[in-house]
PDB file of N, CA and C in Angstrom:
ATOM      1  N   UNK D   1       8.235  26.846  19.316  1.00  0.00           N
ATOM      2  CA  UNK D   1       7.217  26.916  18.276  1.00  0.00           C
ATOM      3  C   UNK D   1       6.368  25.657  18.286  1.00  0.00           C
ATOM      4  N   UNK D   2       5.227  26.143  17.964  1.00  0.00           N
ATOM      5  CA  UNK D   2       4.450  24.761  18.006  1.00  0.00           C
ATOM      6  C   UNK D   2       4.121  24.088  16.683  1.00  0.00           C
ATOM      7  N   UNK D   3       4.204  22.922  16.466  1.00  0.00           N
ATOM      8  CA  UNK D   3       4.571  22.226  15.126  1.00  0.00           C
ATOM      9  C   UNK D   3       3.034  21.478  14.771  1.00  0.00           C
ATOM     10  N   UNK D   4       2.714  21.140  13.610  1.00  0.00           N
ATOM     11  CA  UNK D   4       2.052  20.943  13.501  1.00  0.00           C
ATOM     12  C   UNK D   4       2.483  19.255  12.191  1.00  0.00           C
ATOM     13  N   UNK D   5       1.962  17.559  12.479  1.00  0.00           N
ATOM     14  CA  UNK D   5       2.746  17.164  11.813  1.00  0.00           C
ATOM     15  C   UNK D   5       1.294  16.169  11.176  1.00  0.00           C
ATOM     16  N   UNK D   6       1.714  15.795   9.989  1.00  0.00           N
ATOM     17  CA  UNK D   6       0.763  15.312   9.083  1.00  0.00           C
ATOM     18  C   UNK D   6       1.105  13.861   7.610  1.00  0.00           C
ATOM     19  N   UNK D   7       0.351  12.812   7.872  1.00  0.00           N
ATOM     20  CA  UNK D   7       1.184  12.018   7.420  1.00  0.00           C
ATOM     21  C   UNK D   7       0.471  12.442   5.810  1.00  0.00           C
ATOM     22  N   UNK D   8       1.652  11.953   4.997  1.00  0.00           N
ATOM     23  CA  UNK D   8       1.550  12.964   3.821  1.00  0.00           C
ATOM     24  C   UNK D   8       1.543  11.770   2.867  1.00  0.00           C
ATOM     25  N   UNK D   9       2.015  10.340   2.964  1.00  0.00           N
ATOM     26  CA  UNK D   9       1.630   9.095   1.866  1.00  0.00           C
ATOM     27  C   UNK D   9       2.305   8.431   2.553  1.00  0.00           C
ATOM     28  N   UNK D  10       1.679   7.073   1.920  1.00  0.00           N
ATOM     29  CA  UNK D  10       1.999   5.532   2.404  1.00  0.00           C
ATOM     30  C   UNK D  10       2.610   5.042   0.679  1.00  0.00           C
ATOM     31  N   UNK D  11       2.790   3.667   1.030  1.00  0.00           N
ATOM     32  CA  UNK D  11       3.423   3.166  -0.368  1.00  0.00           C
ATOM     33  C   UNK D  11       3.243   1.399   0.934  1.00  0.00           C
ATOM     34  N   UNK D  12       3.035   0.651   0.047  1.00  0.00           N
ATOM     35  CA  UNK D  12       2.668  -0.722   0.270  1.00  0.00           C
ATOM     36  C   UNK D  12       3.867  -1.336  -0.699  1.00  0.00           C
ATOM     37  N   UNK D  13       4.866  -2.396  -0.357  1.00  0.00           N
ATOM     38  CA  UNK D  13       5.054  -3.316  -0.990  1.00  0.00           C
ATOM     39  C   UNK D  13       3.766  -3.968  -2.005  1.00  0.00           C
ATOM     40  N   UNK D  14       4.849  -3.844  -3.567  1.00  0.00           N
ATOM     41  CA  UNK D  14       4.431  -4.290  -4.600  1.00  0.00           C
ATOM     42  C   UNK D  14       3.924  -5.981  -4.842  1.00  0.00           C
ATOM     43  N   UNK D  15       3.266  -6.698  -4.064  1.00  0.00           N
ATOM     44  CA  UNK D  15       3.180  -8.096  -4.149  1.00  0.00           C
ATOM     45  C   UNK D  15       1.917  -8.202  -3.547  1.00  0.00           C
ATOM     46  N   UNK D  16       1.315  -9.423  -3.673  1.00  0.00           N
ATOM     47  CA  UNK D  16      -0.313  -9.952  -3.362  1.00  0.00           C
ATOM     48  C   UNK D  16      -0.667  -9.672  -2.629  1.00  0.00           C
ATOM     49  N   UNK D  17       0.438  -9.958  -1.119  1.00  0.00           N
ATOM     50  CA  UNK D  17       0.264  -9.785   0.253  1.00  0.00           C
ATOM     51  C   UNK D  17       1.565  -9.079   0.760  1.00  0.00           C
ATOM     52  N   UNK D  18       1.552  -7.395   0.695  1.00  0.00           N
ATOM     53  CA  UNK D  18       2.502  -6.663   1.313  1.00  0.00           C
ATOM     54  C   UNK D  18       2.832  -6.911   2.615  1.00  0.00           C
ATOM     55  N   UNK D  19       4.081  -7.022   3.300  1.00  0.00           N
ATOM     56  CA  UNK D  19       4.208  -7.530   4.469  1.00  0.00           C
ATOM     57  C   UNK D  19       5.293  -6.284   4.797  1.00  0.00           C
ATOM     58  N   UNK D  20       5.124  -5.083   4.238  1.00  0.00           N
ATOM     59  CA  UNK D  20       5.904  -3.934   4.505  1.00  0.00           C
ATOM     60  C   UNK D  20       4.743  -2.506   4.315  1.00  0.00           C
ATOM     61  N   UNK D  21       5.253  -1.531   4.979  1.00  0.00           N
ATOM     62  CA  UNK D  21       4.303  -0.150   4.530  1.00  0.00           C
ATOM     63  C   UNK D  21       5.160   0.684   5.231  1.00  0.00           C
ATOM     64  N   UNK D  22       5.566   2.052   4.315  1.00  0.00           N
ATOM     65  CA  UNK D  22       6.539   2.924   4.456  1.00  0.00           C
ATOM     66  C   UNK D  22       5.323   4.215   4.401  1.00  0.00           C
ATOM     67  N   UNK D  23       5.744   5.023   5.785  1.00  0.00           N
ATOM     68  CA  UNK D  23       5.063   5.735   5.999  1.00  0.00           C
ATOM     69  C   UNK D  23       6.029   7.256   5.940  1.00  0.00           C
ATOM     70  N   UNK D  24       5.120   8.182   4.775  1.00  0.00           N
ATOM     71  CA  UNK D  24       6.000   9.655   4.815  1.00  0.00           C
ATOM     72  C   UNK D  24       5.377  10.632   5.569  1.00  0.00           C
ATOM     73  N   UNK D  25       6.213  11.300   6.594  1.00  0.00           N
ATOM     74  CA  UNK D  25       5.646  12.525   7.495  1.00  0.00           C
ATOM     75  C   UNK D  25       6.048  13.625   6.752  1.00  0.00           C
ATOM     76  N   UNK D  26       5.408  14.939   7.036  1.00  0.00           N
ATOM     77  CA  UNK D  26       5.896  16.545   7.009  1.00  0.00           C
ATOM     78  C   UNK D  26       5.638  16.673   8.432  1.00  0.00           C
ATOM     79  N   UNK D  27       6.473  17.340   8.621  1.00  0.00           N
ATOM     80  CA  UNK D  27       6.219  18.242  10.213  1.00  0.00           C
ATOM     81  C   UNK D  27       6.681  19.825   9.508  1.00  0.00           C
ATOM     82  N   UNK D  28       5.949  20.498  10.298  1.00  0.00           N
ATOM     83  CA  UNK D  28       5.613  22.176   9.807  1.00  0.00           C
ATOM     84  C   UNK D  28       5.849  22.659  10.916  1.00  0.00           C
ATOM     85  N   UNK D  29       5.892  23.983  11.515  1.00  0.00           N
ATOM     86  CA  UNK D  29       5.941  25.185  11.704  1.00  0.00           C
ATOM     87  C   UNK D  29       4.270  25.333  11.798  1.00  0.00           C
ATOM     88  N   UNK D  30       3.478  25.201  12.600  1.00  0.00           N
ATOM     89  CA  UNK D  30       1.843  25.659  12.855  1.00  0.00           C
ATOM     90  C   UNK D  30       1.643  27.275  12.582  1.00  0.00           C
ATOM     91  N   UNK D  31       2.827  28.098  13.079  1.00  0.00           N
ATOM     92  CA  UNK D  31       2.062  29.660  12.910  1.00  0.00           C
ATOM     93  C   UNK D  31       2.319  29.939  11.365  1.00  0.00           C
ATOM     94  N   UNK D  32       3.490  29.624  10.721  1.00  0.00           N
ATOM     95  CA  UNK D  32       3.345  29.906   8.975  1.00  0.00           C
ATOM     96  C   UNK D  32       3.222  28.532   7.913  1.00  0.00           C
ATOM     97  N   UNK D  33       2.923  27.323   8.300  1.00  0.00           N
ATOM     98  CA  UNK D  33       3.338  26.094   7.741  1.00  0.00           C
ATOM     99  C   UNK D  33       4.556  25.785   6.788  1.00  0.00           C
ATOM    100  N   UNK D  34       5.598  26.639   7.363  1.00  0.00           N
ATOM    101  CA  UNK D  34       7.134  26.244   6.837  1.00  0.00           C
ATOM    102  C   UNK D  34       7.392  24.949   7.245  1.00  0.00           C
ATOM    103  N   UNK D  35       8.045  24.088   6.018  1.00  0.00           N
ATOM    104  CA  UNK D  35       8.255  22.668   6.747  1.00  0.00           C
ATOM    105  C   UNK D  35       9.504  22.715   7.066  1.00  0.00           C
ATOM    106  N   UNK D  36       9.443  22.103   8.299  1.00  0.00           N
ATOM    107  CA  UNK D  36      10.863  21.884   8.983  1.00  0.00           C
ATOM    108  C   UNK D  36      11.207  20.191   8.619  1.00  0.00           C
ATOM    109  N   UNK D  37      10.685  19.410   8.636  1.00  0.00           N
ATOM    110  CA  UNK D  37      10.576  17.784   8.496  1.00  0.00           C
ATOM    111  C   UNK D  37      10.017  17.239   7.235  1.00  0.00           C
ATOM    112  N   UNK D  38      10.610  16.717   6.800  1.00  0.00           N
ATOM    113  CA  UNK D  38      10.194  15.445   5.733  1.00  0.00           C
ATOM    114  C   UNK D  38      11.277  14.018   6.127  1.00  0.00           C
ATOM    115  N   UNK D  39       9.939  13.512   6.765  1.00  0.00           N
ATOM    116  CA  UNK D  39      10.925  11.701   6.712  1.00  0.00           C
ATOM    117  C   UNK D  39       9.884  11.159   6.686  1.00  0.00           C
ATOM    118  N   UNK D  40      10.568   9.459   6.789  1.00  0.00           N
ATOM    119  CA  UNK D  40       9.434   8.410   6.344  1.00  0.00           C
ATOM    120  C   UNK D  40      10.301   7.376   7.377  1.00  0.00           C
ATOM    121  N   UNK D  41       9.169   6.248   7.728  1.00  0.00           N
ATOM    122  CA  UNK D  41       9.482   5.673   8.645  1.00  0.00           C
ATOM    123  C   UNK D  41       8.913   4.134   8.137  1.00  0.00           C
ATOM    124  N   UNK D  42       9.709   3.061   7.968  1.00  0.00           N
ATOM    125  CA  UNK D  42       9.400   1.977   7.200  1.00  0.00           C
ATOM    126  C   UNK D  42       8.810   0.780   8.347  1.00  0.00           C
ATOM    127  N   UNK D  43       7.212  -0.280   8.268  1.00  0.00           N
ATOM    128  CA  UNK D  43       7.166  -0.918   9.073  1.00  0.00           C
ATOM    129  C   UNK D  43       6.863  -2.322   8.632  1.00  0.00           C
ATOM    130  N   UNK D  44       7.296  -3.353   8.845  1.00  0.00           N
ATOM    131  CA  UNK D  44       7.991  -5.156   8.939  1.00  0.00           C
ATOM    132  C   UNK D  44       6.449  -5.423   9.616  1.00  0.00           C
ATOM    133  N   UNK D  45       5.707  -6.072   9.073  1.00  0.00           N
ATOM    134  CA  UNK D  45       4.716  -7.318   9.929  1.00  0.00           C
ATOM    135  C   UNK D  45       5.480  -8.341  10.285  1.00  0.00           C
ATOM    136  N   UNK D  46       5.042  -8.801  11.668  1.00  0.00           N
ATOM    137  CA  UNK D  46       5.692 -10.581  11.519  1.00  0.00           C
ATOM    138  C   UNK D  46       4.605 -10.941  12.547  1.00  0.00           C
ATOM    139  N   UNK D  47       4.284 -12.451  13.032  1.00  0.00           N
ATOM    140  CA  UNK D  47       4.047 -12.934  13.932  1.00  0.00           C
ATOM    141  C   UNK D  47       4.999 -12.977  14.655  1.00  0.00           C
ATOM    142  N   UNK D  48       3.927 -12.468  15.973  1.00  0.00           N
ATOM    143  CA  UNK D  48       4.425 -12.497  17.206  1.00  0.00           C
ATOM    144  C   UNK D  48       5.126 -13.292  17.789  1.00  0.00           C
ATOM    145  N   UNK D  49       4.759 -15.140  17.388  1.00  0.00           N
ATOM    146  CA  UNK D  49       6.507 -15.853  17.992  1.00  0.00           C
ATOM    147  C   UNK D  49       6.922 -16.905  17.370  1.00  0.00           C
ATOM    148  N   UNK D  50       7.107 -16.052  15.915  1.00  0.00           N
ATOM    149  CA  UNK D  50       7.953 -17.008  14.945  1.00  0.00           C
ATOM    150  C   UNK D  50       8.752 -15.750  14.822  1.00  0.00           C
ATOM    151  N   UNK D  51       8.226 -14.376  14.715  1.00  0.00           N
ATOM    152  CA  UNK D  51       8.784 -13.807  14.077  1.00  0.00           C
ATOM    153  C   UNK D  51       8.954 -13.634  12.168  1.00  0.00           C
ATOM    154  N   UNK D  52       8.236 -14.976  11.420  1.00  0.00           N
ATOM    155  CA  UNK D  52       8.157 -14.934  10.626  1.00  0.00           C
ATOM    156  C   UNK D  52       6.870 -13.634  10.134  1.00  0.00           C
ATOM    157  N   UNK D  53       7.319 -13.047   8.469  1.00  0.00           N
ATOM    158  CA  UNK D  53       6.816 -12.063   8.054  1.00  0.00           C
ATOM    159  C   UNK D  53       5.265 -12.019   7.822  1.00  0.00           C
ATOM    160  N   UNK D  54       4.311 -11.722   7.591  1.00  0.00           N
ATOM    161  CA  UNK D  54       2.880 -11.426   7.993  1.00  0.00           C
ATOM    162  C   UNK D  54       2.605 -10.163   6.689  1.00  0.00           C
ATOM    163  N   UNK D  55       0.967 -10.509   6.086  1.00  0.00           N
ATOM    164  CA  UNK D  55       0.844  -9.528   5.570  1.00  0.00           C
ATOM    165  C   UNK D  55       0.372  -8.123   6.630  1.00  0.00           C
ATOM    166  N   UNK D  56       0.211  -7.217   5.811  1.00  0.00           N
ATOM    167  CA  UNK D  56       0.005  -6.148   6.651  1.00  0.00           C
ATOM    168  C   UNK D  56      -1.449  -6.060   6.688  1.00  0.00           C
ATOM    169  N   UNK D  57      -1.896  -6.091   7.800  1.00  0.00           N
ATOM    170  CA  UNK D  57      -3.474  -6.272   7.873  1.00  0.00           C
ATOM    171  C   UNK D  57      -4.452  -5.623   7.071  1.00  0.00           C
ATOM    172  N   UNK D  58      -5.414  -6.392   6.661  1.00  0.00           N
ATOM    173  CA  UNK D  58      -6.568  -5.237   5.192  1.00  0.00           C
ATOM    174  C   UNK D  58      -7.260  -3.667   6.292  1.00  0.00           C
ATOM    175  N   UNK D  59      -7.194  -4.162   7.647  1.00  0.00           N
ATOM    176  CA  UNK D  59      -7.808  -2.957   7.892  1.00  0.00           C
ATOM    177  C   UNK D  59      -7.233  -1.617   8.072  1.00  0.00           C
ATOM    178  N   UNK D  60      -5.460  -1.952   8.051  1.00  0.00           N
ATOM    179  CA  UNK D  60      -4.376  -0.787   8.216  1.00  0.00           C
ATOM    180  C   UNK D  60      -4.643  -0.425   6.735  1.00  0.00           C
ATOM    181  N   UNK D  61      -4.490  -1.428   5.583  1.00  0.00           N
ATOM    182  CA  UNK D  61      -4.605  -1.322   4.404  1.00  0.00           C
ATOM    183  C   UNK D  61      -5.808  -0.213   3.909  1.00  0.00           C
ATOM    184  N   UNK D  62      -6.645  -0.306   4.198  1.00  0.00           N
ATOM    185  CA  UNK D  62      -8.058   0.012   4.000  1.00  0.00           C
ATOM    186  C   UNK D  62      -8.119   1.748   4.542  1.00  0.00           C
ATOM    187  N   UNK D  63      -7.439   1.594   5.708  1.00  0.00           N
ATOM    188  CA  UNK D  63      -7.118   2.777   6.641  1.00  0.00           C
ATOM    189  C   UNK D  63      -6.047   3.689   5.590  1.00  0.00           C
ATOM    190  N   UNK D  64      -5.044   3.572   5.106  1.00  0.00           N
ATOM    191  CA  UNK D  64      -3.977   3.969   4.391  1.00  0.00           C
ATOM    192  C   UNK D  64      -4.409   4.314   3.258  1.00  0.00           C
ATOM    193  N   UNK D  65      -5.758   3.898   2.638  1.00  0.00           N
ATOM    194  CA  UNK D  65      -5.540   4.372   0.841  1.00  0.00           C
ATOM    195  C   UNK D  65      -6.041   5.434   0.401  1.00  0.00           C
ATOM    196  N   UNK D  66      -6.135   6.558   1.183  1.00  0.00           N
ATOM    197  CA  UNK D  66      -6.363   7.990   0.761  1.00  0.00           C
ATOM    198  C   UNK D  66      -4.788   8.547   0.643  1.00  0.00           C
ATOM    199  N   UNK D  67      -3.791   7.831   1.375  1.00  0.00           N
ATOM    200  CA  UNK D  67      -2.877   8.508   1.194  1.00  0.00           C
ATOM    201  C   UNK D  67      -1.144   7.540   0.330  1.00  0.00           C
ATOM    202  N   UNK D  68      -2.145   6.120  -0.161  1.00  0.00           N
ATOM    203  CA  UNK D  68      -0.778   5.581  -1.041  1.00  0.00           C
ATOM    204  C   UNK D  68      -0.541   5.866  -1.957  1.00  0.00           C
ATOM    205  N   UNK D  69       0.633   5.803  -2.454  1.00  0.00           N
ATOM    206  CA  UNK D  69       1.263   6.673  -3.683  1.00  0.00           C
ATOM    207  C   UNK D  69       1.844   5.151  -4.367  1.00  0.00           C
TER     208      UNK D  69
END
């Protein structure tokens, strides 16, 4: 079957500069849109070689707010 998958909300850490963003999928069923999937997949900024935490960039930010909850 061919699936059809759609990100369905974001959510930003609650603070000035979120340095987290949790992303929720549906994945469906394309010929009747029965959902087979609901998960969410959580993502960590850091610099690249400290490894220390990083906000999450304004343009992912900016990109994301039709769908934060």
């Amino acid at each position: 079957d061919k699936v059809e998958a759609a990100l369905v909300a974001a959510h930003l850490e609650t603070m000035p500069n979120p340095t987290e963003v949790t992303l929720g999928f549906r994945i469906a069923r394309a010929s009747d849109g029965d959902v087979a999937i609901l998960t969410q997949s959580i993502h960590t900024f850091v610099e690249r070689k400290t490894f220390q935490r990083t906000a999450v960039p304004q343009e992912l930010r900016t990109a994301l707010a039709p769908v934060i909850v």
